[in-house]
Backbone as a ProteinNet text record, in pm:
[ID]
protein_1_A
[PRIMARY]
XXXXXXXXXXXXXXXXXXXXXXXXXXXXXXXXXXXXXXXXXXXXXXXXXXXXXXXXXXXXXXXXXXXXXXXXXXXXXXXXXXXXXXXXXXXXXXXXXXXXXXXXXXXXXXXXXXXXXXXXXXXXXXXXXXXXXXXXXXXXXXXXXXXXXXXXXXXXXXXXXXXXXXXXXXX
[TERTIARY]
85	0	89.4	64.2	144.4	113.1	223.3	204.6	131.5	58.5	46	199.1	145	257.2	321.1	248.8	299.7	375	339.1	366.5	550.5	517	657.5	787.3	709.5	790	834.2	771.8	853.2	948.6	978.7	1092.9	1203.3	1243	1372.7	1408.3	1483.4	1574.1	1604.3	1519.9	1543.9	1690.5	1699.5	1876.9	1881.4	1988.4	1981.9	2148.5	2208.4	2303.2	2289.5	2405.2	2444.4	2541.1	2551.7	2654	2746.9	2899.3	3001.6	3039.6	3094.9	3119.2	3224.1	3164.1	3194.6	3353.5	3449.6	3537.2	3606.8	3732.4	3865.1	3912.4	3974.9	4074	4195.3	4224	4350	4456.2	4594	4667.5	4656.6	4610.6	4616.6	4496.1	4318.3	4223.3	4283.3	4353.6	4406.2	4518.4	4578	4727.5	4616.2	4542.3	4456.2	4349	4281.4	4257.7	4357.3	4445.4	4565.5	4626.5	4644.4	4638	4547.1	4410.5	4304.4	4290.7	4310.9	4293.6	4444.2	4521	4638.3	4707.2	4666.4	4700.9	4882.8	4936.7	5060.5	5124.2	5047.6	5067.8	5154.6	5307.2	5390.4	5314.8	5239.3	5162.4	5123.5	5119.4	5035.3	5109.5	5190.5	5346.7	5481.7	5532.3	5618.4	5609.7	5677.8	5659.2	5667.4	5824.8	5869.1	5835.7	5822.6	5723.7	5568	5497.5	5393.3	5458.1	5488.7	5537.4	5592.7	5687.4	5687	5593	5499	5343.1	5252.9	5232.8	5135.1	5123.3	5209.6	5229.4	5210	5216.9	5190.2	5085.6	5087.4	4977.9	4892.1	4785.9	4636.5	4550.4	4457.9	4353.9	4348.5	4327.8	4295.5	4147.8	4151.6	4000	3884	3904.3	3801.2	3760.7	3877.6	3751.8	3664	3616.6	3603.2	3458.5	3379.2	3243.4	3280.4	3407.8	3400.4	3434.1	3479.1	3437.6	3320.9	3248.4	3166	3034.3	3064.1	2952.4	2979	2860.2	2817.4	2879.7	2881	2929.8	2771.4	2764.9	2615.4	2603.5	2735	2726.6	2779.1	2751.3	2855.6	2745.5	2852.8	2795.6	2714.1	2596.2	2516.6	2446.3	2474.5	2394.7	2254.6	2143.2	1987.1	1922.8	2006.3	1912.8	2026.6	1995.8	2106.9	2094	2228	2256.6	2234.4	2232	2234.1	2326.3	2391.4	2470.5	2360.3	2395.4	2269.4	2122.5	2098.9	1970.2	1858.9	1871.9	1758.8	1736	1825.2	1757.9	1708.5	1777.7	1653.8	1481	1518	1377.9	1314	1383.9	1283.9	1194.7	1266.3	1241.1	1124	1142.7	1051.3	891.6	913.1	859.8	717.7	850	725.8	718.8	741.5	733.4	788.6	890.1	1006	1108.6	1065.3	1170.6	1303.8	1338.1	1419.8	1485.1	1588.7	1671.6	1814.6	1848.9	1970.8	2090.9	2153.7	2248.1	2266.4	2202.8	2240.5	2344.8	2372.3	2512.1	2527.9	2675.1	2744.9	2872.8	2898.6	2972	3054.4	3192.7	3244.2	3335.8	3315.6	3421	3463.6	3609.5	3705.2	3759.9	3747.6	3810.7	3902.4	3953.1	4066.7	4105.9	4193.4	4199.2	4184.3	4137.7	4125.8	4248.5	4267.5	4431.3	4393.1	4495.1	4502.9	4457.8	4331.1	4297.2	4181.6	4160.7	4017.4	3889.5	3774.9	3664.7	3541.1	3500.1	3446.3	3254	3164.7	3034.1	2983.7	2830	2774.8	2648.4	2640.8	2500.9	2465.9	2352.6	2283.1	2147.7	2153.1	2026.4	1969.6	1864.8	1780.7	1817.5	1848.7	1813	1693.6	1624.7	1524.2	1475.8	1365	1281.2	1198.8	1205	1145.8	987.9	896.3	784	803.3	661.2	640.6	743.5	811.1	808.9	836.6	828.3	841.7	938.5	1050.3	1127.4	1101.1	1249.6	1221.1	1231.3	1299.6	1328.5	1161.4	1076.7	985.9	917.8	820	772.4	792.8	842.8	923.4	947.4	1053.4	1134.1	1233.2	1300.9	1443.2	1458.9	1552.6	1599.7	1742.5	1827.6	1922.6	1968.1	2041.7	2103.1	2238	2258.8	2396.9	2478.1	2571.7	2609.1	2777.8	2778.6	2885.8	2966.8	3072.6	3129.6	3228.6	3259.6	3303.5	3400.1	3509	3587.7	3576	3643.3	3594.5	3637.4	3663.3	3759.1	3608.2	3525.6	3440.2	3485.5	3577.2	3640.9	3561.6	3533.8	3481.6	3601.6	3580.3	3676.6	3592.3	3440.4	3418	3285.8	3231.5	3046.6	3069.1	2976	2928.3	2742.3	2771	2580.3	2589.7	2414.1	2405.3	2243.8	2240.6	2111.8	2036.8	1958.7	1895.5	1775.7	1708.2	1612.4	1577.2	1463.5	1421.1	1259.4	1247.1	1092.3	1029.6	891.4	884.6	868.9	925.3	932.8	751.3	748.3	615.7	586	459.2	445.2	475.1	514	518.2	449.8	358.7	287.7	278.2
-117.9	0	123.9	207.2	351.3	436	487	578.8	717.5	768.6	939.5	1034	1071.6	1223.7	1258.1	1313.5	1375	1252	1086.2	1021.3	1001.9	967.2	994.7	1088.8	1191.8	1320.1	1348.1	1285.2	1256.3	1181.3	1104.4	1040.9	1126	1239.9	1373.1	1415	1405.1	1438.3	1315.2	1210.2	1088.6	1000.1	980.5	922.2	779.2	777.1	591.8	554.5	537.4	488.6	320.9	231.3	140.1	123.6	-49.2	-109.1	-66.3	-100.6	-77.5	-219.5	-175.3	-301.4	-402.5	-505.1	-623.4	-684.2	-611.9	-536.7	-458.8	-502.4	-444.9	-380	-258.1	-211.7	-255.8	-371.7	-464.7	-404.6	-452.2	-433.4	-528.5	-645.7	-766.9	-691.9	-692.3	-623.9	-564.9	-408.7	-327.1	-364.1	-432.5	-494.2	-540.1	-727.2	-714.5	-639.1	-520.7	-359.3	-345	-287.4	-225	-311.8	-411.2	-554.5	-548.8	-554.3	-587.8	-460.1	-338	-208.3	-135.8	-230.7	-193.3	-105.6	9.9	105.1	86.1	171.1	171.9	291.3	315.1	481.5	421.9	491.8	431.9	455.1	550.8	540.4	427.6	285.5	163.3	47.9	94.9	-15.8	17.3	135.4	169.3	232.1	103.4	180	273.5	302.1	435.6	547.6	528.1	654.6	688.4	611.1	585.9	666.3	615.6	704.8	856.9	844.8	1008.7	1100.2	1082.3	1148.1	1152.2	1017.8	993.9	931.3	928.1	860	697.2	620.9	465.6	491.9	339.9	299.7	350.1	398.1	439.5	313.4	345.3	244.3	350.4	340.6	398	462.2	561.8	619.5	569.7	508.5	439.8	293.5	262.4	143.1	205.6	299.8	380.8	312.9	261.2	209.5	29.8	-2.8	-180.4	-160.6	-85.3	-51.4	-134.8	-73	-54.1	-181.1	-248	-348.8	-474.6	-508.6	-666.4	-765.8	-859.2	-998.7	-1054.5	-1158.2	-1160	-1289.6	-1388.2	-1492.9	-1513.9	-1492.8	-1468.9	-1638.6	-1680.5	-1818.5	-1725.8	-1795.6	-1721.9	-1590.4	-1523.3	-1404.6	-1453.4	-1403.9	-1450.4	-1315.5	-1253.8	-1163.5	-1133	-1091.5	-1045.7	-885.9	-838.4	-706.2	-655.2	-523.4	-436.2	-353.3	-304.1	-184.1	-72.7	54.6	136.6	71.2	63.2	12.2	127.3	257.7	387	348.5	329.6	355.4	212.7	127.1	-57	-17.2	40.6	72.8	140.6	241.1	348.3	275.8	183.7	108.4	11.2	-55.4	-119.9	-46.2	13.6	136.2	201.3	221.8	252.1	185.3	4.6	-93.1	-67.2	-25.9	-41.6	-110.4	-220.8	-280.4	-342.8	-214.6	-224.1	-89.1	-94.1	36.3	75.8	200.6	214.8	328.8	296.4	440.4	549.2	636.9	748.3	846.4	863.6	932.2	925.9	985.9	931.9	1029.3	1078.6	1178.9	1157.8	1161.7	1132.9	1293.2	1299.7	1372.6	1315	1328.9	1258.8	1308.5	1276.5	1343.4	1291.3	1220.4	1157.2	1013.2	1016.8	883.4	768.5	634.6	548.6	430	408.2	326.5	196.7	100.6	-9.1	7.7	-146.9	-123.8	-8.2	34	140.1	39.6	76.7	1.8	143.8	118.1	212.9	196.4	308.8	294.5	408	356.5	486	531.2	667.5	755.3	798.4	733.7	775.3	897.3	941.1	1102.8	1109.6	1060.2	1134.1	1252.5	1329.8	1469.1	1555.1	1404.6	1464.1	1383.4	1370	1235	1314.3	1288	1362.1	1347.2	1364.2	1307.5	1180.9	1120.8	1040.5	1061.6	980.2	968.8	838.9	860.3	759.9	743.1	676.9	656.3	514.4	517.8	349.3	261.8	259.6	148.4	92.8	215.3	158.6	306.5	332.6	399.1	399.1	537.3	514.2	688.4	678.7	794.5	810.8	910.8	946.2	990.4	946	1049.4	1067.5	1190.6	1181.2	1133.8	1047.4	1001.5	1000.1	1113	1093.5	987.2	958.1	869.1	912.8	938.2	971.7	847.3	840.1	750.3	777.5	719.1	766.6	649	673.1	580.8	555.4	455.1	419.3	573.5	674.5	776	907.5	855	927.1	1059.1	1047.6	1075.9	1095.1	1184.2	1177.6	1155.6	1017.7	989.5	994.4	1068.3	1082.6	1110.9	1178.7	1137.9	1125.2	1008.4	985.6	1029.2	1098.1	1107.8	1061.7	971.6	905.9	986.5	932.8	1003.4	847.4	782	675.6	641.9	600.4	587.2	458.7	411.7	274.3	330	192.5	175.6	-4.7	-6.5	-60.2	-106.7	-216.8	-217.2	-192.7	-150.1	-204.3	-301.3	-400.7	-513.2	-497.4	-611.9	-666.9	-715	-624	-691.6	-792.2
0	0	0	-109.9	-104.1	10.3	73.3	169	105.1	224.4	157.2	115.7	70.2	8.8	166.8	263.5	388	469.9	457.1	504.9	422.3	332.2	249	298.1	251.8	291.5	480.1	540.8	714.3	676.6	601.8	588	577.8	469.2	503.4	640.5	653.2	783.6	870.5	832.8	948.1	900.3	1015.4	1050.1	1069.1	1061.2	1161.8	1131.6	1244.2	1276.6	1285.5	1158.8	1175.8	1250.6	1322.7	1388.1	1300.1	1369.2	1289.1	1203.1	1100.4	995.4	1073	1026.9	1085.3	1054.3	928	908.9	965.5	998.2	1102.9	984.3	962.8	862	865.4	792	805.6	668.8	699.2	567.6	436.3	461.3	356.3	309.4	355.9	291.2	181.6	260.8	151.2	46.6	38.8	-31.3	-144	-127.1	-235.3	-337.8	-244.3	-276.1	-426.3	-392.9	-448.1	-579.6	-525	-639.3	-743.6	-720.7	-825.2	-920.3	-818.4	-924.2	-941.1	-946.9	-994.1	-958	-841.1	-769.4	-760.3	-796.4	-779.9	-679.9	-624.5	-566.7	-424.7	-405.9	-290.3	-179.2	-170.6	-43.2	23.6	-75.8	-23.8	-21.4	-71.8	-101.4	14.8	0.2	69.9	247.2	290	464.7	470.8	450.4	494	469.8	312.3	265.1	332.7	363.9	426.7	534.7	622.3	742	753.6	662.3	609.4	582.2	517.6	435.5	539.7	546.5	612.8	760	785.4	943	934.7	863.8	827.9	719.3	718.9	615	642.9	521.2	513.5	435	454.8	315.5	221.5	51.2	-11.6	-6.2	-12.1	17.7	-103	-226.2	-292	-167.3	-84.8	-14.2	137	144.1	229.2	278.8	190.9	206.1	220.7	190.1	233.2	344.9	471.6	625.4	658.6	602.8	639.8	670	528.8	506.1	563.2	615.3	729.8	633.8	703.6	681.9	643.1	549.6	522.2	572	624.4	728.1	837.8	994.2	1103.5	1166.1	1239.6	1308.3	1440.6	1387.6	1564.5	1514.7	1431.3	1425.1	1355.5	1397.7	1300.3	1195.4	1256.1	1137.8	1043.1	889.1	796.3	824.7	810	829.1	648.5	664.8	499.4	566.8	411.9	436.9	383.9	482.6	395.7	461.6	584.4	611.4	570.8	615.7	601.8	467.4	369.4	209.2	222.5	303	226.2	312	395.2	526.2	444.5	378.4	285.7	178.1	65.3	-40.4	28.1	144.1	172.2	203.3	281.3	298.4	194.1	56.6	-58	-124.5	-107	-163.3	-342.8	-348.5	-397.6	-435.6	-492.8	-488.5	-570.4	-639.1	-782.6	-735.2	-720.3	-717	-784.4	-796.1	-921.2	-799.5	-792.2	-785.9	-888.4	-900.1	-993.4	-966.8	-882.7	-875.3	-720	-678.2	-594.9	-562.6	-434.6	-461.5	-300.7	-319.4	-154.7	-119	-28.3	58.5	188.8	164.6	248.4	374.8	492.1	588.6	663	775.7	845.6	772.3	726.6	661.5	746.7	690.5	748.1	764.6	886.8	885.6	903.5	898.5	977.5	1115.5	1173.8	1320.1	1328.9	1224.2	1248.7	1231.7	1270.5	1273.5	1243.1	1145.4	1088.1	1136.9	1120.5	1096.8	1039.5	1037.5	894.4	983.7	1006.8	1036.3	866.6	817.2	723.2	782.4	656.6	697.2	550.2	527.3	379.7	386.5	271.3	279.1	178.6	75.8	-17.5	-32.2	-127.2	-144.7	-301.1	-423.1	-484.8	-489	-584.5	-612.6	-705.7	-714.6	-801.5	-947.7	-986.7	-1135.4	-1197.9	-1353.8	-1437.6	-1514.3	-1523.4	-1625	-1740.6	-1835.4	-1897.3	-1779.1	-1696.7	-1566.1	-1485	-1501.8	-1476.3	-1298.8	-1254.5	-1172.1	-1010.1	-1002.6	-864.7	-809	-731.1	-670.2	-621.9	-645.7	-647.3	-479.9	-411.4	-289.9	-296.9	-190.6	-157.4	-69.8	12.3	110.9	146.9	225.1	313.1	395.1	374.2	455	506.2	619.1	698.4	785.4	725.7	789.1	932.5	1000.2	1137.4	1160	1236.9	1303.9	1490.8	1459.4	1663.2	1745.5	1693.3	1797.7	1757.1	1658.3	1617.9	1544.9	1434.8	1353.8	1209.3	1175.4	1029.8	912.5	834.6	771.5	591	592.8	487.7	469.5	396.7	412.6	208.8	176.6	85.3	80.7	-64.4	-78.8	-219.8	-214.7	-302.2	-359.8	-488.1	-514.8	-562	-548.5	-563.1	-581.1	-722.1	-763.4	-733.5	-674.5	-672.8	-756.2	-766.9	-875.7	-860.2	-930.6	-984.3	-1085	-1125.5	-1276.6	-1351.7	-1460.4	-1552.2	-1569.8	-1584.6	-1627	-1753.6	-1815.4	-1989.6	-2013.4	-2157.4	-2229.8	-2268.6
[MASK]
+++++++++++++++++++++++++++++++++++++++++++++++++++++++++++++++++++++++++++++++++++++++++++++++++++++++++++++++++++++++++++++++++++++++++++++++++++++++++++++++++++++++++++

């Protein structure tokens, strides 16, 4: 059942702090990181240099969001975690259930090291109206997501703009 318009729209401004990712910021993580996308930058290779610049190793700030995300099997846990719960709560919400990333935008703040343990306070900050694309009938919001370290450190906020829908039936 579609929510009202006003029911919708209470959704902007609401927050929700996830657990922290189930993810230690380790050096091997990052080494294979660096490996797969070929990153050659001494920052991630070289101690010393590392230490010079930067005081040790950092993670590259493209893995800034694998912090973050649950393990989708831990022995003993019963419920599955999401990364991004406010936007799956939202989608469920307006029974939604097809969604796209349309754009995506980070700013970076304390880098994240080895031994950090990261989490995300998400905040809608829009929700558009109704619309229709080829993908099929839905709505666009913005969603912030601020990432934090155990010292409560802002090491970045990502905002995403994200259309979920449902598809059209086929003729």
């Amino acid at each position: 059942m579609a929510l009202a318009e006003a029911d919708v729209q209470s959704w902007v401004g609401r927050e929700l702090a996830d657990p922290p990712g189930d993810i230690v910021c380790e050096r091997g993580y990052i080494l294979h990181w660096v490996e797969a996308t070929e990153n050659a930058n001494p920052l991630y290779w070289d101690e010393l240099l590392a230490k010079r610049v930067s005081g040790g190793f950092v993670a590259p700030p493209s893995m800034l969001s694998a912090w973050m995300r649950p393990l989708q099997f831990v022995p003993g846990r019963t419920e599955t975690r999401m990364p991004l719960s406010l936007h799956f709560e939202l989608k469920k919400a307006l029974d939604l259930p097809e969604g796209i990333v349309a754009y995506s935008e980070m700013t970076l703040g304390v880098p994240v090291r080895p031994g950090d343990r990261i989490m995300t306070t998400q905040r809608i900050r829009e929700i558009s109206e109704p619309k229709t694309t080829r993908l099929g009938t839905g709505r666009s919001w913005i969603i912030d997501v601020t990432y934090t370290n155990q010292d409560g450190e802002v090491a970045g906020v990502e905002t995403y703009e994200m259309f979920a829908y449902k598809r059209e039936a086929q003729p």
